[in-house]
Every structure is written in structure tokens, then in C-alpha cells.
CSV table of C-alpha atoms in Angstrom, one decimal:
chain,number,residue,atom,x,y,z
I,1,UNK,CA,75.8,151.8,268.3
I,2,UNK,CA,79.3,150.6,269.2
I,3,UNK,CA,77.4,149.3,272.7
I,4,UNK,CA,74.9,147.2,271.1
I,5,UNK,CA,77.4,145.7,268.8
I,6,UNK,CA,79.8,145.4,271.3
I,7,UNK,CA,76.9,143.4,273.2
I,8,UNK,CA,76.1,141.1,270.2
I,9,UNK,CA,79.5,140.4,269.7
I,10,UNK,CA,79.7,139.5,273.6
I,11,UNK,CA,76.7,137.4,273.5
I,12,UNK,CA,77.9,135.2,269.6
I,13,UNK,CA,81.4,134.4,271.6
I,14,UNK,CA,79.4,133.4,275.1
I,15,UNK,CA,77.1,131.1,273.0
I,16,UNK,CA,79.6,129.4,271.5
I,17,UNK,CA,81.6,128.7,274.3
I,18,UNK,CA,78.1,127.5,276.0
I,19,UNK,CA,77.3,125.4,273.3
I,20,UNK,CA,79.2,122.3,274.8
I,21,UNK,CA,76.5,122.7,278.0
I,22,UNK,CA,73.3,124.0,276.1
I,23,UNK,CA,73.3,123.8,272.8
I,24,UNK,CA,69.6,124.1,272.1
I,25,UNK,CA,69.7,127.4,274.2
I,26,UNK,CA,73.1,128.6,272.5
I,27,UNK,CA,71.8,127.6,269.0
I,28,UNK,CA,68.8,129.5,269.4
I,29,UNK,CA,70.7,132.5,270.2
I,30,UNK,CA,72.9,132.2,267.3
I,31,UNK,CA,69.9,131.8,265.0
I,32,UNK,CA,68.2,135.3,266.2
I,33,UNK,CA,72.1,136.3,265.3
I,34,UNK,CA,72.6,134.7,262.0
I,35,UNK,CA,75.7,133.6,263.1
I,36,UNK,CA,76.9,131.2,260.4
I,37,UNK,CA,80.3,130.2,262.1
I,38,UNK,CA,79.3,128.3,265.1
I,39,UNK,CA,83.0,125.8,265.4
I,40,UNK,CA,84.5,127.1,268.6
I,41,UNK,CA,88.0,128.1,266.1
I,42,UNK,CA,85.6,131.1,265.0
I,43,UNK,CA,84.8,132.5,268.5
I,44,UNK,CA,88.0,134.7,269.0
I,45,UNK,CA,87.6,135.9,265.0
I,46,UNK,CA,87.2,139.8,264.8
I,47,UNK,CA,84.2,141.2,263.5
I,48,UNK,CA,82.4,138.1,263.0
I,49,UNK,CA,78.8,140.2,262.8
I,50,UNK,CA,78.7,143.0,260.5
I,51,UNK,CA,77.3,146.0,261.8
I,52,UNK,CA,74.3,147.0,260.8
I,53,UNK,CA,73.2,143.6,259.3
I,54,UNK,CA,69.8,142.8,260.3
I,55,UNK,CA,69.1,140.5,263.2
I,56,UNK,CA,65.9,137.9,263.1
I,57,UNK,CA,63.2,138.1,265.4
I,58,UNK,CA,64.2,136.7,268.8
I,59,UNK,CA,62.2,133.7,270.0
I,60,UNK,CA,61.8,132.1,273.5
I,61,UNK,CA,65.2,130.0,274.9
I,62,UNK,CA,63.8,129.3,278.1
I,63,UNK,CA,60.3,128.9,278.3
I,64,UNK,CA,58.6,130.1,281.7
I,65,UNK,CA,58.0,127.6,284.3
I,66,UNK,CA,54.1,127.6,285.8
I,67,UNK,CA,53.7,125.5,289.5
């Protein structure tokens, strides 16, 4: 368990850092997250996920490319 949240935790503070470049994409990720705190001030805050709160269903950031 402390992986994962370790993970999601990783992933919440590289989204909004990328937010300046893609901020669809790093929105989107957020969402799935229910990250509420998106201001770059919040990245470096502790704990900002609660563990074991429920994540929403992920959804498709960068849709496949067909030649």
C-alpha cells in the first residue's frame, strides 16, 4: 500500500508541475485523482491524497494515433 500511494503522490506533484506544458493532459490526471489543490503552492504539501480515499475511473489522456 505505501507503493501505490507513494506512486499517486508522485504522479499529483508531476502533474502539477506539468500543468504549465499540458494542462489538458495534467488536468485529466488530476481528475482520475480528485485532486482539488491544483496551484503549484500545494505541490510540496504532505499528504495531499488521503489514503485509502477512492480514485475515479481513469480515462484516456493521449488518445492513440492510427496512420
Amino acid at each position: 500500500n505505501t507503493v501505490l500511494y507513494t506512486l499517486l503522490e508522485s504522479i499529483r506533484i508531476i502533474c502539477i508541475a506539468l500543468q504549465i506544458v499540458v494542462p489538458t493532459a495534467a488536468s485529466k490526471l488530476l481528475d482520475v485523482l480528485n485532486v482539488t489543490k491544483r496551484d503549484f503552492e500545494f505541490a510540496n504539501e504532505k499528504g495531499a491524497l488521503k489514503a485509502g480515499s477512492p480514485i475515479n475511473p481513469p480515462e484516456i489522456v493521449f488518445p492513440r494515433m492510427i496512420d
